[in-house]
JSON list of C-alpha atoms in Angstrom, two decimals:
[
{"chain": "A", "resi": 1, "resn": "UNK", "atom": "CA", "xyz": [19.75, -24.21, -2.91]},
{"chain": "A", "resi": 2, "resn": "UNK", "atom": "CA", "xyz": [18.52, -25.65, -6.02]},
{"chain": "A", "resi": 3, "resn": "UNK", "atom": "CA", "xyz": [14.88, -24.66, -5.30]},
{"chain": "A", "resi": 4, "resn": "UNK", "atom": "CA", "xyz": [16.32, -21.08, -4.65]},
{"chain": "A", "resi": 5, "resn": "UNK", "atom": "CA", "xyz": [17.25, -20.83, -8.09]},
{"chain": "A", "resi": 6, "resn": "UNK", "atom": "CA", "xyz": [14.21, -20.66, -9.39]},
{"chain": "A", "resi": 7, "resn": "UNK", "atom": "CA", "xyz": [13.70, -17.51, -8.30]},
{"chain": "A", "resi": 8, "resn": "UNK", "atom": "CA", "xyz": [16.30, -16.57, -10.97]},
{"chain": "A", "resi": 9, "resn": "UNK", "atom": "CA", "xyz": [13.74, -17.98, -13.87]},
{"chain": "A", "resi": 10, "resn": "UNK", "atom": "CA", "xyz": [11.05, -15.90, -13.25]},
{"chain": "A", "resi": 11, "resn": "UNK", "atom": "CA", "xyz": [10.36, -12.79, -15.14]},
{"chain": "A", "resi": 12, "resn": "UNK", "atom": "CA", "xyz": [10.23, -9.81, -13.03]},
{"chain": "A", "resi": 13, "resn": "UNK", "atom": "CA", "xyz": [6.53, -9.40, -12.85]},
{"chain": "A", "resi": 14, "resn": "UNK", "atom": "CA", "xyz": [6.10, -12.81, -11.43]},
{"chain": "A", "resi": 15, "resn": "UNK", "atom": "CA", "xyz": [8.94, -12.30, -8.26]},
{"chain": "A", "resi": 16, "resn": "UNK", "atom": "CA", "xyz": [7.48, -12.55, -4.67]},
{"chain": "A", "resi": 17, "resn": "UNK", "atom": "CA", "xyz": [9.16, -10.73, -1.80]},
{"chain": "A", "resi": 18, "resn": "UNK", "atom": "CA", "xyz": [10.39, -14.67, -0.97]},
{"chain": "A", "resi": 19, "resn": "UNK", "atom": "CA", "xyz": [11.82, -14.69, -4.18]},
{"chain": "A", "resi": 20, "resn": "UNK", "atom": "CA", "xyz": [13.96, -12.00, -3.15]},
{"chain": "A", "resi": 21, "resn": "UNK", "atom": "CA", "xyz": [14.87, -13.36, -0.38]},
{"chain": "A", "resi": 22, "resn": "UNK", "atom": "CA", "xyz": [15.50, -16.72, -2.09]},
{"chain": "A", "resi": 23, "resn": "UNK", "atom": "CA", "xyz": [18.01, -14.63, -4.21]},
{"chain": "A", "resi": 24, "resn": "UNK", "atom": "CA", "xyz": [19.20, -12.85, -1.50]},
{"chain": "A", "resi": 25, "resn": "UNK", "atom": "CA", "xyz": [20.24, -16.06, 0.24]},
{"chain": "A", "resi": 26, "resn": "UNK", "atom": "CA", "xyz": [22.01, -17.18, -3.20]},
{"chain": "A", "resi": 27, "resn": "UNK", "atom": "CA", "xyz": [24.12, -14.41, -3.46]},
{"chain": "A", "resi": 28, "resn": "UNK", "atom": "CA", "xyz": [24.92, -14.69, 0.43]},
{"chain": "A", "resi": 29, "resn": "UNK", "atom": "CA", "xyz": [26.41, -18.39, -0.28]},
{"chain": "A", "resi": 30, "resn": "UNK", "atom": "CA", "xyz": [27.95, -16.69, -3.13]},
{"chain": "A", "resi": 31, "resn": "UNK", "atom": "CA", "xyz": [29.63, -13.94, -1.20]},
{"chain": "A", "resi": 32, "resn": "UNK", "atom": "CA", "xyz": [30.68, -16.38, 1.45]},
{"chain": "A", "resi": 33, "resn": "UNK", "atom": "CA", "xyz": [32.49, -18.49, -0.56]},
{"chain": "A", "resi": 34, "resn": "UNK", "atom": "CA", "xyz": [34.12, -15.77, -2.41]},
{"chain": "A", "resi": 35, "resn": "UNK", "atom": "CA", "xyz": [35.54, -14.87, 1.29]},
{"chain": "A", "resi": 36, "resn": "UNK", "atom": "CA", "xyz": [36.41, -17.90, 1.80]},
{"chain": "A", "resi": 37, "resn": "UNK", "atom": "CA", "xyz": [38.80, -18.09, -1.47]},
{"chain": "A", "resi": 38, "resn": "UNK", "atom": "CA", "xyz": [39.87, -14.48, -1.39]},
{"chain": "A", "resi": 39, "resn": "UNK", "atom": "CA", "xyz": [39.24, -12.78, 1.65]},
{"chain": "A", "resi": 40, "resn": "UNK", "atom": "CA", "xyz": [36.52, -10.25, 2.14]},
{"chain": "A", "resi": 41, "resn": "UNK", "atom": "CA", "xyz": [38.30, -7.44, 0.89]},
{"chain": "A", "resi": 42, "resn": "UNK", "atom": "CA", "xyz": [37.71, -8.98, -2.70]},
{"chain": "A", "resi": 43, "resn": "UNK", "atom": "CA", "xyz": [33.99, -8.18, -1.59]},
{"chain": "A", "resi": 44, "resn": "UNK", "atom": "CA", "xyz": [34.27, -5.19, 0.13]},
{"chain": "A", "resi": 45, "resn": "UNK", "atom": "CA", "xyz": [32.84, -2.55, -2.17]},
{"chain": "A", "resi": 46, "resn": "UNK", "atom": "CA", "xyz": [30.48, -4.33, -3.90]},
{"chain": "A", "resi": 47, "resn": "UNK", "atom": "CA", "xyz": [28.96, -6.22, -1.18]},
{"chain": "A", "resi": 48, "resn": "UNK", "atom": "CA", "xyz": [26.97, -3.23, 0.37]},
{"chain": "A", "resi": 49, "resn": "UNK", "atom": "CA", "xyz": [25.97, -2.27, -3.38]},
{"chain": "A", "resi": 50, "resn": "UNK", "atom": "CA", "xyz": [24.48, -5.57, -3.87]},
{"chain": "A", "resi": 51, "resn": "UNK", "atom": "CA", "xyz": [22.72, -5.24, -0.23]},
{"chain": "A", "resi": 52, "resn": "UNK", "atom": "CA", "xyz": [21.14, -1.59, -1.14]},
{"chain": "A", "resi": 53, "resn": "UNK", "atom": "CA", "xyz": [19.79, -3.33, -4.90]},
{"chain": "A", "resi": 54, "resn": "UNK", "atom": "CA", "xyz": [18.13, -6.42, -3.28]},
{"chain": "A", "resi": 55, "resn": "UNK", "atom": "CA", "xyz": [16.66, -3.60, -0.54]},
{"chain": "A", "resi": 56, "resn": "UNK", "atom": "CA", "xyz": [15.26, -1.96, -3.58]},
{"chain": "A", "resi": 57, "resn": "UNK", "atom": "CA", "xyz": [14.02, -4.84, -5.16]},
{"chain": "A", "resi": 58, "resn": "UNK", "atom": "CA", "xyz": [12.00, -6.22, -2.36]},
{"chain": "A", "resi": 59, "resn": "UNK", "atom": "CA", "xyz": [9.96, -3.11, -1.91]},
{"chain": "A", "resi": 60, "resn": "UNK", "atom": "CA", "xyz": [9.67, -2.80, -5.81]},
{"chain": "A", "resi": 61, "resn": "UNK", "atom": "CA", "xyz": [7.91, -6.50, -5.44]},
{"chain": "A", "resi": 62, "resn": "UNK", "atom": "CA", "xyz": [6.29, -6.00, -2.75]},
{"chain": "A", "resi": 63, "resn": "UNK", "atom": "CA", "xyz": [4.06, -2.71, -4.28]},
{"chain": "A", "resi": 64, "resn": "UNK", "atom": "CA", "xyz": [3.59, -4.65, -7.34]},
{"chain": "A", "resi": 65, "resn": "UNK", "atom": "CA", "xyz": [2.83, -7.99, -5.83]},
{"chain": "A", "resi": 66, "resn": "UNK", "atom": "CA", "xyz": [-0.81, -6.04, -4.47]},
{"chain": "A", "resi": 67, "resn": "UNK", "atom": "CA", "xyz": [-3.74, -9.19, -5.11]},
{"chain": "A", "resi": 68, "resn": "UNK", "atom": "CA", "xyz": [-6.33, -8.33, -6.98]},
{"chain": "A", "resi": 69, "resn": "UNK", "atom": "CA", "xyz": [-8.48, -8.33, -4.05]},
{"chain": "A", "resi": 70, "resn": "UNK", "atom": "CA", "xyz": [-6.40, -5.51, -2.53]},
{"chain": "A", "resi": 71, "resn": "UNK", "atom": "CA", "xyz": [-7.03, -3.48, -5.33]},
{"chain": "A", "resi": 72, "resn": "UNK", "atom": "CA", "xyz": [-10.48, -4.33, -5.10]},
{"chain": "A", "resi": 73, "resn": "UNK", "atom": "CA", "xyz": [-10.68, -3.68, -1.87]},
{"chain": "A", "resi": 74, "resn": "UNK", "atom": "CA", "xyz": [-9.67, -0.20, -2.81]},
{"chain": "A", "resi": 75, "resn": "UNK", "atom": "CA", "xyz": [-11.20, 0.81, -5.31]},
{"chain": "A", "resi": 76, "resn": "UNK", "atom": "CA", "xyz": [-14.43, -0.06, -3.32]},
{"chain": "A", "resi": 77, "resn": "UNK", "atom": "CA", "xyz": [-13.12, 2.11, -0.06]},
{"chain": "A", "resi": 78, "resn": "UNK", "atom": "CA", "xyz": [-12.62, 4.82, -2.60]},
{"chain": "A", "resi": 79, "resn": "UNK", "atom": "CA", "xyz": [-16.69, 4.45, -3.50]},
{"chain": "A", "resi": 80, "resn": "UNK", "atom": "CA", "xyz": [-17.55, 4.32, 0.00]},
{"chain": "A", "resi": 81, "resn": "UNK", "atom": "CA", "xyz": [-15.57, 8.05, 0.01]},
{"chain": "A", "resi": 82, "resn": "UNK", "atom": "CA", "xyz": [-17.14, 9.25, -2.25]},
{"chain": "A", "resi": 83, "resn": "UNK", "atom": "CA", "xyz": [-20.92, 8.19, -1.00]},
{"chain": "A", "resi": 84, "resn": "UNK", "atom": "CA", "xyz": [-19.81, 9.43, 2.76]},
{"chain": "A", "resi": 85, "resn": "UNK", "atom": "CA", "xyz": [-19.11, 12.80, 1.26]},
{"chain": "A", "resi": 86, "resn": "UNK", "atom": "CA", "xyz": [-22.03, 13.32, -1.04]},
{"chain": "A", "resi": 87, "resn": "UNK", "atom": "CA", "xyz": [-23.82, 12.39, 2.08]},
{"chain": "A", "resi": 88, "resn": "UNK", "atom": "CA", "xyz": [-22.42, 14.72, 4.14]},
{"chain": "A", "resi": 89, "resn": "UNK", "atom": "CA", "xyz": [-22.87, 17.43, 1.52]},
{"chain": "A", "resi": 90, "resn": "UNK", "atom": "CA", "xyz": [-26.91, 16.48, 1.20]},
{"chain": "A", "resi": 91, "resn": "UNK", "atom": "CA", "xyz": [-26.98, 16.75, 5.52]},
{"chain": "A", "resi": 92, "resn": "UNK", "atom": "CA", "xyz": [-24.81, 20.40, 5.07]},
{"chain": "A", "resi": 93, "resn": "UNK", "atom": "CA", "xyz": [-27.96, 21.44, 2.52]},
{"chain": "A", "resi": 94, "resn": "UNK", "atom": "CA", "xyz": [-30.23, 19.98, 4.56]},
{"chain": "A", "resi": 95, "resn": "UNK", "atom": "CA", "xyz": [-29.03, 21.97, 7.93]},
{"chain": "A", "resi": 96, "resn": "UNK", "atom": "CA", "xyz": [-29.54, 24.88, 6.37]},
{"chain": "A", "resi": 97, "resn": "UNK", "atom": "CA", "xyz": [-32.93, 24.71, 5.09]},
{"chain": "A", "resi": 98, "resn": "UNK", "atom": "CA", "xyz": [-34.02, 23.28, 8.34]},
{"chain": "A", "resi": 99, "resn": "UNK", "atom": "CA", "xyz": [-33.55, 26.99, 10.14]},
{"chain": "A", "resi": 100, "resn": "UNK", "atom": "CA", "xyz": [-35.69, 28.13, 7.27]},
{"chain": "A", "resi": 101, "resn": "UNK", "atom": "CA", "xyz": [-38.53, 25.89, 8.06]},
{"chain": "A", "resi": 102, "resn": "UNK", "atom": "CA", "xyz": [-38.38, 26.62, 11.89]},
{"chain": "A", "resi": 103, "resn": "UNK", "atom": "CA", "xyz": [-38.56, 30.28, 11.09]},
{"chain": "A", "resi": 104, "resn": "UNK", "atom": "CA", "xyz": [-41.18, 29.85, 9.28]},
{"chain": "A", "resi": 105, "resn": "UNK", "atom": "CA", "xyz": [-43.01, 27.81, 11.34]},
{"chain": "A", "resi": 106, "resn": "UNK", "atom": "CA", "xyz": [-42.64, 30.55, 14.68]},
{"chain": "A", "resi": 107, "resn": "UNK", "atom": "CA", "xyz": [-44.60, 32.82, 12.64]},
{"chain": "A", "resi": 108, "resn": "UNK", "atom": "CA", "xyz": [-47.18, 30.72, 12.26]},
{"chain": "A", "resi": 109, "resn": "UNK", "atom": "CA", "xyz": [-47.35, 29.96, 16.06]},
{"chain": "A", "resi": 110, "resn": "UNK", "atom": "CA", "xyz": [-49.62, 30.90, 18.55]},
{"chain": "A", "resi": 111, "resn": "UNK", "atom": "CA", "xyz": [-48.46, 31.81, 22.12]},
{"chain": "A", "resi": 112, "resn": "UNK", "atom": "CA", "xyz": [-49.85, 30.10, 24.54]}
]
């Protein structure tokens, strides 16, 4: 468990969703042996508190572990938005001044 623990020496920005788990492994041997020594009532209030902060944790890291090309990758979808609506709005103008012209253009027609 040695390579576990270095989970433990990273700052918080740098922790993986593994990391978490590597922790959350740690503190499992922990526990176990804590049982083992004392029975698990010695653990039995704290044991689901520790369980709901390594929950939090790992979806903590795992929105802030997003790669730069994930952000990337959004930002660009976002343009592509953007474009697809302010080409939608140009067809919306469009449809209506094409009514206009065929108006227009009936008036000008001969019958045949």
């Amino acid at each position: 468990m040695d390579d576990f623990g270095s989970a433990l020496h990273k700052s918080a920005t740098e922790l993986t969703v593994m990391d978490v788990y590597d922790i959350a492994a740690m503190v499992g041997h922990d526990f176990e042996r804590i049982i083992d020594r004392h029975g698990s009532e010695a653990l039995e209030e704290l044991m689901p508190k520790v369980v709901r902060v390594l929950e939090i944790l790992e979806v903590l890291v795992s929105r802030s572990s997003a790669s730069p090309e994930t952000e990337e990758l959004r930002l660009e979808l976002d343009r592509l938005r953007l474009e697809r609506m302010d080409r939608l709005d140009k067809e919306k103008k469009h449809q209506k001044q094409v009514p206009v012209l065929h108006r227009g253009n009936r008036k000008g027609r001969r019958r045949r």
